[in-house]
Coordinates of N, CA and C in Angstrom, one line a residue:
M1 N 121.1 108.6 86.9 CA 121.0 107.8 87.6 C 121.7 106.9 87.7
L2 N 121.5 106.3 88.9 CA 122.3 105.6 89.1 C 122.6 104.0 88.8
T3 N 123.5 103.6 87.6 CA 123.7 102.5 87.4 C 124.7 101.4 87.7
V4 N 124.1 100.3 87.9 CA 125.3 99.5 88.5 C 126.6 99.1 87.9
T5 N 127.0 100.0 86.8 CA 128.4 100.4 86.4 C 129.2 101.3 87.2
A6 N 128.2 102.7 87.5 CA 128.7 103.1 87.9 C 128.8 103.4 90.0
I7 N 127.8 102.1 90.2 CA 128.1 101.9 91.6 C 129.2 100.6 91.6
D8 N 129.6 99.8 90.7 CA 130.8 99.2 91.0 C 132.0 100.3 91.0
K9 N 132.3 101.0 90.5 CA 133.5 101.8 90.0 C 133.5 102.6 91.4
A10 N 132.4 102.9 91.8 CA 132.7 103.9 93.2 C 133.4 103.3 94.4
K11 N 134.7 103.7 94.5 CA 136.0 103.4 95.2 C 135.8 104.7 96.6
P12 N 136.3 104.0 97.6 CA 136.6 104.9 98.9 C 137.5 105.7 98.7
T13 N 137.4 106.7 99.1 CA 138.3 108.5 99.5 C 138.6 108.5 100.8
E14 N 139.6 109.2 101.1 CA 139.8 109.9 102.2 C 138.5 110.3 103.2
N15 N 137.8 110.6 102.3 CA 136.2 111.4 102.9 C 135.3 110.5 102.4
Q16 N 134.3 110.5 103.2 CA 132.9 110.0 102.4 C 132.2 110.9 101.7
Y17 N 131.6 110.2 100.6 CA 130.7 110.9 99.2 C 129.9 110.3 99.4
H18 N 128.8 110.7 98.7 CA 127.6 110.5 98.7 C 127.2 110.4 96.9
M19 N 126.6 109.6 96.1 CA 125.9 109.4 94.7 C 124.6 109.1 94.7
A20 N 124.0 110.1 94.3 CA 122.5 110.2 94.2 C 121.9 110.2 92.8
D21 N 120.5 109.6 92.9 CA 120.0 109.6 91.6 C 118.5 110.6 91.8
E22 N 118.1 110.7 90.7 CA 117.2 111.8 90.4 C 115.8 111.3 91.3
R23 N 115.3 110.3 92.0 CA 114.3 110.1 92.4 C 114.5 110.1 94.0
G24 N 115.8 110.4 94.5 CA 116.1 110.7 95.8 C 116.7 109.3 96.5
L25 N 117.1 108.5 95.6 CA 118.0 107.2 96.4 C 119.3 107.7 96.3
V26 N 120.1 107.5 97.5 CA 121.5 107.7 97.8 C 122.2 106.9 98.4
L27 N 123.9 106.6 97.5 CA 124.7 105.7 97.9 C 125.7 106.3 98.6
L28 N 125.7 105.9 99.7 CA 127.0 106.8 100.7 C 127.9 106.2 100.9
V29 N 129.5 106.4 100.3 CA 130.4 105.6 100.0 C 131.7 106.4 101.5
R30 N 131.8 105.3 102.5 CA 132.6 105.7 103.2 C 134.0 105.3 103.1
P31 N 135.0 105.9 103.9 CA 136.3 105.7 103.9 C 137.0 104.1 104.0
N32 N 136.0 103.7 104.8 CA 136.5 102.3 105.0 C 136.0 101.4 103.9
G33 N 135.3 101.4 103.1 CA 134.7 100.7 102.0 C 133.4 100.5 102.1
V34 N 132.7 100.6 103.0 CA 131.4 100.5 103.2 C 130.3 101.5 102.5
M35 N 129.5 100.7 102.0 CA 128.3 101.2 101.4 C 126.7 101.3 101.5
L36 N 126.5 102.3 101.7 CA 125.0 102.3 102.4 C 123.9 103.1 101.4
W37 N 122.7 102.4 101.2 CA 121.6 102.9 100.6 C 120.9 103.8 101.6
Q38 N 120.4 104.9 101.3 CA 119.5 106.0 101.9 C 118.7 106.4 100.9
L39 N 117.7 107.0 101.7 CA 116.5 107.6 101.2 C 116.1 108.7 101.1

């Protein structure tokens, strides 16, 4: 489950990465710091 705390702790890295919850909602974190929600 994505919590507010987990999202707040998400920091950009050299490569983009994603964080997913069990219902299919995905937070994509890009190297430039942009965070995008995807279904």
